[in-house]
Amino acid sequence: MSALLIVNCIAIIGFAIGFQRSFGVDLQKFYWFAFFIKWLAALSLGLVYTYYYPGGDTWTYFEEAKKLSLLATSDFSQFRELFLTSNDTSTVTHFLYVHDRSFLFVKIVSLLNLISGNSYWVTASYFSLVSFFSSWFLLVQLKRFVPDSTRAAVVAIFLFPSILFWSSGLLKETLAMVAIYYLTAVLIQLLGGAKVRLVQWALVFLSLWIGWSTKYYWLGIFVAAWLSSLFVFLLTRNTKISQRKSVLGWLGVFLLLAAAASFAHPNFRLERVMEVIVSNHDLSVLHSKGNNYIHYYDLLPTVASMAVNSPWALFSALFRPMPFEATGLPSVLASLENLIILVLAVSYLASARKKSPSFAIPLIVFSVVLCVFLALSTPNFGTLSRYRVGFLPFLIFVFSFRNPLLNYLTRRISFFTK
């Protein structure tokens, strides 16, 4: 086992070195720092759910995947049938997620378990590696096509604790963010006029499949914003058009695509969306302890009720719990991060009189829509801090981009100035 551990560690470092040679040239000093903090975040997730919150999804997924990888070594024909068809004929063990969307994630983890020798820590390290690759690729594209965005990208992708924690370890959110980061990076290439290679297009379709299979509601909103941006770019690239008209055009296309998306999945129909929101909200409140959740005013599956409660949902998801609401160590840490987000948001809005970049509106609309949806359906602060990783990096990026307060602070920190 120790020999296998050494082999896997060498392989992970080797992959990182190879990736650096292709994409880490311009930011070499920061490359290994970013790599190791992603790795540390993945290991920290396992430790937190070992000693502070015994169990949790990360260990449940791993144990289910371990059963599957052990089945591969004991009865490969049953493993192959179960892996390819999800038809459980195994007489050896019982699988919790075999009839659930999460079973695809379990299958992916089981493949890594075969490589890692059923070591949670090694498998989690491979997740952190893939997460790092997509995060770094996005950072590189931003640096290439939006040169003055590097500082904001570093803050949003690599330095916010909750973003690191929930997007690096053995969780479905990690794979979903890998897909969304990569799709964002490819969009930046397309908008920048760069050629997207065939292998990259193959990875685009793989990312769409992974994103849809892990967090379809994240991907549904994201793809509407992604396609809207690409469509408006293609339509106006040879025409001079004001930013105001471009934004209005983007919003129009986004609304049309959002309407079309209602036919892509039953849960995307408006009446069904509102029913699901209220149902999930009631279930979340039922399992919440104390007052550790957002209180809404008579939440009902109606447009009026959603409209009334949405502003409070948006504010609470971004800035609560506040320091005076914190009741335990995790809550205190979350409240301090929320305070930083509030300061960034206020300083961003204070300087909003200056011309905003063209990409701000798509990122804000995507973030706000997903934020409100998640906050209404999952009002528990603890769960929401995990789920909001789907939009938080983009919103932090907008708040940080050309933010005078952030620029002032980072100019005085040698780590950033170098």
GROMACS .gro file of C-alpha atoms in nm:
model
  418
    1MET     CA    1   0.000   0.000   0.000
    2SER     CA    2   0.283   0.240   0.081
    3ALA     CA    3   0.442   0.168  -0.258
    4LEU     CA    4   0.110   0.240  -0.433
    5LEU     CA    5   0.077   0.563  -0.236
    6ILE     CA    6   0.423   0.673  -0.349
    7VAL     CA    7   0.346   0.582  -0.711
    8ASN     CA    8   0.022   0.786  -0.704
    9CYS     CA    9   0.191   1.086  -0.543
   10ILE     CA   10   0.463   1.078  -0.809
   11ALA     CA   11   0.195   1.050  -1.079
   12ILE     CA   12   0.003   1.349  -0.942
   13ILE     CA   13   0.316   1.563  -0.922
   14GLY     CA   14   0.416   1.443  -1.269
   15PHE     CA   15   0.082   1.547  -1.416
   16ALA     CA   16   0.119   1.886  -1.248
   17ILE     CA   17   0.469   1.933  -1.392
   18GLY     CA   18   0.349   1.840  -1.740
   19PHE     CA   19   0.056   2.081  -1.713
   20GLN     CA   20   0.288   2.358  -1.597
   21ARG     CA   21   0.503   2.321  -1.907
   22SER     CA   22   0.197   2.378  -2.124
   23PHE     CA   23   0.003   2.640  -1.930
   24GLY     CA   24   0.210   2.764  -1.635
   25VAL     CA   25   0.479   2.965  -1.809
   26ASP     CA   26   0.347   3.315  -1.741
   27LEU     CA   27   0.261   3.259  -1.375
   28GLN     CA   28   0.527   3.014  -1.259
   29LYS     CA   29   0.576   3.166  -0.914
   30PHE     CA   30   0.208   3.133  -0.835
   31TYR     CA   31   0.155   2.794  -1.004
   32TRP     CA   32   0.277   2.565  -0.728
   33PHE     CA   33   0.118   2.772  -0.454
   34ALA     CA   34  -0.219   2.736  -0.630
   35PHE     CA   35  -0.161   2.365  -0.686
   36PHE     CA   36  -0.083   2.293  -0.321
   37ILE     CA   37  -0.368   2.498  -0.175
   38LYS     CA   38  -0.614   2.308  -0.396
   39TRP     CA   39  -0.460   1.984  -0.274
   40LEU     CA   40  -0.471   2.102   0.087
   41ALA     CA   41  -0.837   2.201   0.045
   42ALA     CA   42  -0.927   1.851  -0.078
   43LEU     CA   43  -0.752   1.687   0.217
   44SER     CA   44  -0.907   1.939   0.459
   45LEU     CA   45  -1.254   1.843   0.339
   46GLY     CA   46  -1.188   1.480   0.429
   47LEU     CA   47  -1.045   1.575   0.768
   48VAL     CA   48  -1.337   1.801   0.855
   49TYR     CA   49  -1.584   1.525   0.770
   50THR     CA   50  -1.379   1.275   0.967
   51TYR     CA   51  -1.329   1.460   1.295
   52TYR     CA   52  -1.573   1.753   1.303
   53TYR     CA   53  -1.876   1.627   1.108
   54PRO     CA   54  -1.835   1.246   1.108
   55GLY     CA   55  -1.966   1.106   0.780
   56GLY     CA   56  -2.113   1.342   0.523
   57ASP     CA   57  -2.159   1.304   0.150
   58THR     CA   58  -1.789   1.283   0.074
   59TRP     CA   59  -1.739   0.967   0.282
   60THR     CA   60  -2.072   0.815   0.178
   61TYR     CA   61  -1.983   0.854  -0.190
   62PHE     CA   62  -1.639   0.708  -0.125
   63GLU     CA   63  -1.772   0.404   0.062
   64GLU     CA   64  -2.026   0.334  -0.212
   65ALA     CA   65  -1.753   0.369  -0.476
   66LYS     CA   66  -1.532   0.140  -0.270
   67LYS     CA   67  -1.801  -0.131  -0.285
   68LEU     CA   68  -1.809  -0.089  -0.662
   69SER     CA   69  -1.431  -0.103  -0.704
   70LEU     CA   70  -1.414  -0.413  -0.481
   71LEU     CA   71  -1.683  -0.572  -0.699
   72ALA     CA   72  -1.458  -0.508  -0.999
   73THR     CA   73  -1.184  -0.717  -0.841
   74SER     CA   74  -1.415  -0.996  -0.723
   75ASP     CA   75  -1.663  -1.024  -1.012
   76PHE     CA   76  -1.569  -0.810  -1.311
   77SER     CA   77  -1.866  -0.919  -1.525
   78GLN     CA   78  -2.114  -0.794  -1.263
   79PHE     CA   79  -1.910  -0.477  -1.222
   80ARG     CA   80  -1.912  -0.415  -1.598
   81GLU     CA   81  -2.288  -0.465  -1.624
   82LEU     CA   82  -2.355  -0.240  -1.327
   83PHE     CA   83  -2.111   0.025  -1.451
   84LEU     CA   84  -2.248   0.037  -1.805
   85THR     CA   85  -2.620  -0.016  -1.743
   86SER     CA   86  -2.679   0.065  -1.373
   87ASN     CA   87  -2.861  -0.268  -1.361
   88ASP     CA   88  -2.781  -0.397  -1.014
   89THR     CA   89  -2.761  -0.777  -1.020
   90SER     CA   90  -2.493  -0.798  -0.755
   91THR     CA   91  -2.543  -1.053  -0.479
   92VAL     CA   92  -2.232  -0.931  -0.301
   93THR     CA   93  -2.343  -0.591  -0.172
   94HIS     CA   94  -2.616  -0.326  -0.185
   95PHE     CA   95  -2.569   0.013  -0.347
   96LEU     CA   96  -2.748   0.319  -0.209
   97TYR     CA   97  -2.738   0.533  -0.524
   98VAL     CA   98  -2.791   0.277  -0.799
   99HIS     CA   99  -3.125   0.434  -0.900
  100ASP     CA  100  -3.012   0.790  -0.833
  101ARG     CA  101  -2.833   1.057  -1.039
  102SER     CA  102  -2.549   1.037  -0.787
  103PHE     CA  103  -2.459   0.689  -0.907
  104LEU     CA  104  -2.267   0.833  -1.202
  105PHE     CA  105  -2.049   1.018  -0.953
  106VAL     CA  106  -2.001   0.694  -0.758
  107LYS     CA  107  -1.890   0.522  -1.080
  108ILE     CA  108  -1.631   0.792  -1.150
  109VAL     CA  109  -1.498   0.768  -0.794
  110SER     CA  110  -1.479   0.387  -0.823
  111LEU     CA  111  -1.248   0.416  -1.125
  112LEU     CA  112  -1.015   0.640  -0.927
  113ASN     CA  113  -1.039   0.400  -0.635
  114LEU     CA  114  -0.904   0.123  -0.857
  115ILE     CA  115  -0.604   0.345  -0.929
  116SER     CA  116  -0.559   0.463  -0.570
  117GLY     CA  117  -0.602   0.124  -0.404
  118ASN     CA  118  -0.927   0.238  -0.240
  119SER     CA  119  -0.754   0.522  -0.058
  120TYR     CA  120  -0.986   0.814   0.012
  121TRP     CA  121  -0.695   1.056   0.038
  122VAL     CA  122  -0.538   0.958  -0.293
  123THR     CA  123  -0.873   0.962  -0.474
  124ALA     CA  124  -0.949   1.304  -0.326
  125SER     CA  125  -0.606   1.420  -0.444
  126TYR     CA  126  -0.694   1.324  -0.802
  127PHE     CA  127  -1.013   1.529  -0.769
  128SER     CA  128  -0.810   1.827  -0.651
  129LEU     CA  129  -0.574   1.778  -0.946
  130VAL     CA  130  -0.855   1.788  -1.203
  131SER     CA  131  -1.010   2.084  -1.023
  132PHE     CA  132  -0.676   2.263  -1.029
  133PHE     CA  133  -0.632   2.200  -1.402
  134SER     CA  134  -0.967   2.355  -1.492
  135SER     CA  135  -0.918   2.646  -1.249
  136TRP     CA  136  -0.572   2.719  -1.383
  137PHE     CA  137  -0.682   2.692  -1.746
  138LEU     CA  138  -0.951   2.952  -1.675
  139LEU     CA  139  -0.697   3.179  -1.507
  140VAL     CA  140  -0.462   3.150  -1.806
  141GLN     CA  141  -0.737   3.241  -2.055
  142LEU     CA  142  -0.839   3.541  -1.845
  143LYS     CA  143  -0.479   3.659  -1.825
  144ARG     CA  144  -0.443   3.617  -2.201
  145PHE     CA  145  -0.760   3.791  -2.317
  146VAL     CA  146  -0.840   4.022  -2.023
  147PRO     CA  147  -0.492   4.110  -1.893
  148ASP     CA  148  -0.603   4.340  -1.612
  149SER     CA  149  -0.833   4.072  -1.469
  150THR     CA  150  -0.557   3.847  -1.332
  151ARG     CA  151  -0.568   3.987  -0.980
  152ALA     CA  152  -0.946   3.951  -0.957
  153ALA     CA  153  -0.930   3.599  -1.101
  154VAL     CA  154  -0.669   3.489  -0.846
  155VAL     CA  155  -0.883   3.620  -0.562
  156ALA     CA  156  -1.206   3.464  -0.691
  157ILE     CA  157  -1.071   3.124  -0.794
  158PHE     CA  158  -0.787   3.050  -0.552
  159LEU     CA  159  -0.806   3.267  -0.240
  160PHE     CA  160  -1.163   3.250  -0.112
  161PRO     CA  161  -1.173   2.971   0.152
  162SER     CA  162  -1.527   2.843   0.089
  163ILE     CA  163  -1.472   2.833  -0.288
  164LEU     CA  164  -1.153   2.634  -0.241
  165PHE     CA  165  -1.307   2.406   0.020
  166TRP     CA  166  -1.619   2.311  -0.174
  167SER     CA  167  -1.468   2.287  -0.521
  168SER     CA  168  -1.153   2.081  -0.462
  169GLY     CA  169  -1.243   1.758  -0.284
  170LEU     CA  170  -1.440   1.442  -0.335
  171LEU     CA  171  -1.783   1.595  -0.400
  172LYS     CA  172  -2.019   1.635  -0.694
  173GLU     CA  173  -1.973   2.012  -0.669
  174THR     CA  174  -1.607   1.968  -0.762
  175LEU     CA  175  -1.685   1.797  -1.092
  176ALA     CA  176  -1.963   2.046  -1.167
  177MET     CA  177  -1.723   2.337  -1.116
  178VAL     CA  178  -1.457   2.163  -1.328
  179ALA     CA  179  -1.711   2.157  -1.611
  180ILE     CA  180  -1.827   2.517  -1.560
  181TYR     CA  181  -1.474   2.657  -1.530
  182TYR     CA  182  -1.365   2.479  -1.847
  183LEU     CA  183  -1.671   2.594  -2.042
  184THR     CA  184  -1.604   2.949  -1.924
  185ALA     CA  185  -1.242   2.929  -2.038
  186VAL     CA  186  -1.345   2.806  -2.384
  187LEU     CA  187  -1.602   3.085  -2.412
  188ILE     CA  188  -1.330   3.339  -2.333
  189GLN     CA  189  -1.120   3.190  -2.612
  190LEU     CA  190  -1.410   3.215  -2.857
  191LEU     CA  191  -1.490   3.574  -2.761
  192GLY     CA  192  -1.122   3.657  -2.792
  193GLY     CA  193  -1.109   3.523  -3.147
  194ALA     CA  194  -0.877   3.235  -3.062
  195LYS     CA  195  -0.897   2.902  -3.237
  196VAL     CA  196  -1.053   2.622  -3.032
  197ARG     CA  197  -0.899   2.288  -3.121
  198LEU     CA  198  -1.091   1.969  -3.189
  199VAL     CA  199  -0.982   1.808  -2.863
  200GLN     CA  200  -1.108   2.114  -2.676
  201TRP     CA  201  -1.449   2.080  -2.841
  202ALA     CA  202  -1.453   1.715  -2.731
  203LEU     CA  203  -1.386   1.833  -2.375
  204VAL     CA  204  -1.667   2.088  -2.412
  205PHE     CA  205  -1.918   1.809  -2.478
  206LEU     CA  206  -1.767   1.602  -2.196
  207SER     CA  207  -1.804   1.902  -1.963
  208LEU     CA  208  -2.166   1.951  -2.068
  209TRP     CA  209  -2.239   1.587  -1.992
  210ILE     CA  210  -2.062   1.594  -1.655
  211GLY     CA  211  -2.223   1.924  -1.556
  212TRP     CA  212  -2.569   1.804  -1.655
  213SER     CA  213  -2.522   1.472  -1.474
  214THR     CA  214  -2.401   1.628  -1.151
  215LYS     CA  215  -2.581   1.965  -1.120
  216TYR     CA  216  -2.826   2.002  -1.408
  217TYR     CA  217  -2.989   2.317  -1.265
  218TRP     CA  218  -2.649   2.487  -1.240
  219LEU     CA  219  -2.568   2.391  -1.595
  220GLY     CA  220  -2.910   2.487  -1.732
  221ILE     CA  221  -2.873   2.849  -1.617
  222PHE     CA  222  -2.505   2.859  -1.707
  223VAL     CA  223  -2.552   2.729  -2.062
  224ALA     CA  224  -2.826   2.989  -2.124
  225ALA     CA  225  -2.578   3.261  -2.023
  226TRP     CA  226  -2.294   3.094  -2.220
  227LEU     CA  227  -2.493   3.065  -2.543
  228SER     CA  228  -2.635   3.417  -2.506
  229SER     CA  229  -2.285   3.562  -2.482
  230LEU     CA  230  -2.162   3.365  -2.782
  231PHE     CA  231  -2.469   3.448  -2.991
  232VAL     CA  232  -2.450   3.823  -2.925
  233PHE     CA  233  -2.077   3.819  -2.998
  234LEU     CA  234  -2.122   3.643  -3.332
  235LEU     CA  235  -2.407   3.874  -3.424
  236THR     CA  236  -2.226   4.199  -3.345
  237ARG     CA  237  -1.856   4.127  -3.401
  238ASN     CA  238  -1.856   4.301  -3.740
  239THR     CA  239  -2.092   4.577  -3.633
  240LYS     CA  240  -2.038   4.877  -3.411
  241ILE     CA  241  -2.298   4.868  -3.136
  242SER     CA  242  -2.331   5.051  -2.808
  243GLN     CA  243  -2.280   4.863  -2.483
  244ARG     CA  244  -2.638   4.943  -2.383
  245LYS     CA  245  -2.779   4.774  -2.694
  246SER     CA  246  -2.542   4.483  -2.648
  247VAL     CA  247  -2.663   4.431  -2.289
  248LEU     CA  248  -3.029   4.455  -2.393
  249GLY     CA  249  -2.965   4.209  -2.674
  250TRP     CA  250  -2.794   3.970  -2.435
  251LEU     CA  251  -3.082   3.989  -2.188
  252GLY     CA  252  -3.332   3.923  -2.466
  253VAL     CA  253  -3.146   3.616  -2.591
  254PHE     CA  254  -3.099   3.491  -2.235
  255LEU     CA  255  -3.472   3.512  -2.163
  256LEU     CA  256  -3.552   3.329  -2.488
  257LEU     CA  257  -3.306   3.052  -2.408
  258ALA     CA  258  -3.432   3.031  -2.051
  259ALA     CA  259  -3.783   2.986  -2.189
  260ALA     CA  260  -3.659   2.720  -2.432
  261ALA     CA  261  -3.476   2.543  -2.147
  262SER     CA  262  -3.809   2.487  -1.974
  263PHE     CA  263  -3.865   2.210  -2.228
  264ALA     CA  264  -3.526   2.046  -2.166
  265HIS     CA  265  -3.614   1.909  -1.822
  266PRO     CA  266  -3.949   1.874  -1.641
  267ASN     CA  267  -3.812   2.060  -1.339
  268PHE     CA  268  -3.736   2.365  -1.558
  269ARG     CA  269  -4.102   2.447  -1.627
  270LEU     CA  270  -4.198   2.759  -1.431
  271GLU     CA  271  -4.482   2.604  -1.233
  272ARG     CA  272  -4.269   2.297  -1.161
  273VAL     CA  273  -3.969   2.512  -1.063
  274MET     CA  274  -4.178   2.697  -0.805
  275GLU     CA  275  -4.321   2.371  -0.668
  276VAL     CA  276  -3.973   2.220  -0.638
  277ILE     CA  277  -3.841   2.533  -0.467
  278VAL     CA  278  -4.113   2.530  -0.202
  279SER     CA  279  -4.091   2.153  -0.152
  280ASN     CA  280  -3.713   2.163  -0.107
  281HIS     CA  281  -3.744   2.470   0.115
  282ASP     CA  282  -3.988   2.296   0.351
  283LEU     CA  283  -3.768   1.987   0.367
  284SER     CA  284  -3.458   2.197   0.438
  285VAL     CA  285  -3.631   2.389   0.716
  286LEU     CA  286  -3.755   2.062   0.867
  287HIS     CA  287  -3.397   1.932   0.897
  288SER     CA  288  -3.242   2.262   1.012
  289LYS     CA  289  -3.143   2.303   1.374
  290GLY     CA  290  -3.236   2.615   1.567
  291ASN     CA  291  -3.258   2.927   1.354
  292ASN     CA  292  -2.973   2.833   1.122
  293TYR     CA  293  -3.174   2.909   0.811
  294ILE     CA  294  -3.327   3.196   0.614
  295HIS     CA  295  -3.679   3.288   0.724
  296TYR     CA  296  -3.910   3.388   0.439
  297TYR     CA  297  -4.249   3.553   0.437
  298ASP     CA  298  -4.514   3.290   0.360
  299LEU     CA  299  -4.322   3.121   0.077
  300LEU     CA  300  -4.566   2.976  -0.176
  301PRO     CA  301  -4.529   2.832  -0.529
  302THR     CA  302  -4.655   3.153  -0.692
  303VAL     CA  303  -4.483   3.425  -0.892
  304ALA     CA  304  -4.589   3.693  -0.642
  305SER     CA  305  -4.448   3.504  -0.344
  306MET     CA  306  -4.120   3.433  -0.523
  307ALA     CA  307  -4.087   3.799  -0.624
  308VAL     CA  308  -4.150   3.922  -0.269
  309ASN     CA  309  -3.896   3.685  -0.112
  310SER     CA  310  -3.623   3.699  -0.379
  311PRO     CA  311  -3.445   4.018  -0.257
  312TRP     CA  312  -3.413   3.875   0.093
  313ALA     CA  313  -3.296   3.543  -0.053
  314LEU     CA  314  -3.026   3.722  -0.255
  315PHE     CA  315  -2.903   3.928   0.040
  316SER     CA  316  -2.904   3.635   0.282
  317ALA     CA  317  -2.727   3.396   0.047
  318LEU     CA  318  -2.446   3.646  -0.013
  319PHE     CA  319  -2.396   3.815   0.322
  320ARG     CA  320  -2.545   3.596   0.594
  321PRO     CA  321  -2.478   3.477   0.855
  322MET     CA  322  -2.326   3.804   0.966
  323PRO     CA  323  -2.074   3.814   1.253
  324PHE     CA  324  -2.341   3.899   1.512
  325GLU     CA  325  -2.547   3.598   1.393
  326ALA     CA  326  -2.265   3.344   1.424
  327THR     CA  327  -2.316   3.070   1.683
  328GLY     CA  328  -2.025   2.827   1.632
  329LEU     CA  329  -1.680   2.806   1.477
  330PRO     CA  330  -1.800   2.718   1.122
  331SER     CA  331  -2.060   2.993   1.144
  332VAL     CA  332  -1.799   3.244   1.266
  333LEU     CA  333  -1.565   3.159   0.979
  334ALA     CA  334  -1.851   3.184   0.728
  335SER     CA  335  -1.960   3.519   0.871
  336LEU     CA  336  -1.608   3.662   0.836
  337GLU     CA  337  -1.597   3.557   0.472
  338ASN     CA  338  -1.943   3.706   0.418
  339LEU     CA  339  -1.821   4.031   0.569
  340ILE     CA  340  -1.538   4.040   0.315
  341ILE     CA  341  -1.791   3.978   0.036
  342LEU     CA  342  -2.004   4.264   0.168
  343VAL     CA  343  -1.705   4.502   0.174
  344LEU     CA  344  -1.611   4.401  -0.182
  345ALA     CA  345  -1.970   4.445  -0.300
  346VAL     CA  346  -2.006   4.789  -0.141
  347SER     CA  347  -1.672   4.911  -0.279
  348TYR     CA  348  -1.765   4.772  -0.622
  349LEU     CA  349  -2.103   4.948  -0.621
  350ALA     CA  350  -1.940   5.271  -0.501
  351SER     CA  351  -1.725   5.271  -0.813
  352ALA     CA  352  -2.000   5.148  -1.047
  353ARG     CA  353  -2.033   5.495  -1.198
  354LYS     CA  354  -1.725   5.405  -1.402
  355LYS     CA  355  -1.778   5.207  -1.722
  356SER     CA  356  -1.836   4.842  -1.634
  357PRO     CA  357  -1.675   4.571  -1.847
  358SER     CA  358  -1.900   4.399  -2.100
  359PHE     CA  359  -1.874   4.063  -1.925
  360ALA     CA  360  -2.015   4.196  -1.595
  361ILE     CA  361  -2.383   4.165  -1.691
  362PRO     CA  362  -2.373   3.795  -1.799
  363LEU     CA  363  -2.182   3.701  -1.483
  364ILE     CA  364  -2.411   3.902  -1.257
  365VAL     CA  365  -2.731   3.769  -1.416
  366PHE     CA  366  -2.612   3.407  -1.398
  367SER     CA  367  -2.498   3.453  -1.036
  368VAL     CA  368  -2.814   3.631  -0.921
  369VAL     CA  369  -3.054   3.383  -1.084
  370LEU     CA  370  -2.872   3.079  -0.944
  371CYS     CA  371  -2.822   3.250  -0.607
  372VAL     CA  372  -3.192   3.326  -0.563
  373PHE     CA  373  -3.295   2.980  -0.679
  374LEU     CA  374  -3.058   2.809  -0.434
  375ALA     CA  375  -3.139   3.040  -0.143
  376LEU     CA  376  -3.514   2.992  -0.180
  377SER     CA  377  -3.494   2.615  -0.218
  378THR     CA  378  -3.211   2.555   0.032
  379PRO     CA  379  -3.241   2.814   0.311
  380ASN     CA  380  -3.011   2.630   0.554
  381PHE     CA  381  -2.695   2.841   0.592
  382GLY     CA  382  -2.465   2.541   0.621
  383THR     CA  383  -2.592   2.370   0.307
  384LEU     CA  384  -2.615   2.698   0.119
  385SER     CA  385  -2.249   2.777   0.189
  386ARG     CA  386  -2.166   2.460  -0.006
  387TYR     CA  387  -2.413   2.503  -0.291
  388ARG     CA  388  -2.332   2.868  -0.359
  389VAL     CA  389  -1.990   2.766  -0.492
  390GLY     CA  390  -2.175   2.728  -0.823
  391PHE     CA  391  -2.199   3.106  -0.865
  392LEU     CA  392  -1.981   3.266  -0.598
  393PRO     CA  393  -1.650   3.264  -0.792
  394PHE     CA  394  -1.811   3.461  -1.076
  395LEU     CA  395  -1.966   3.717  -0.846
  396ILE     CA  396  -1.644   3.761  -0.647
  397PHE     CA  397  -1.463   3.810  -0.978
  398VAL     CA  398  -1.704   4.088  -1.078
  399PHE     CA  399  -1.676   4.253  -0.734
  400SER     CA  400  -1.295   4.232  -0.748
  401PHE     CA  401  -1.237   4.342  -1.108
  402ARG     CA  402  -1.089   4.693  -1.108
  403ASN     CA  403  -1.214   4.731  -0.752
  404PRO     CA  404  -1.030   5.039  -0.612
  405LEU     CA  405  -1.025   4.903  -0.257
  406LEU     CA  406  -0.882   4.566  -0.365
  407ASN     CA  407  -0.628   4.737  -0.590
  408TYR     CA  408  -0.521   4.959  -0.300
  409LEU     CA  409  -0.475   4.664  -0.065
  410THR     CA  410  -0.301   4.432  -0.309
  411ARG     CA  411  -0.051   4.698  -0.416
  412ARG     CA  412   0.078   4.680  -0.060
  413ILE     CA  413   0.110   4.301  -0.054
  414SER     CA  414   0.425   4.179  -0.224
  415PHE     CA  415   0.260   3.844  -0.303
  416PHE     CA  416   0.023   4.017  -0.546
  417THR     CA  417   0.257   4.280  -0.684
  418LYS     CA  418   0.496   4.009  -0.795
   0.00000   0.00000   0.00000
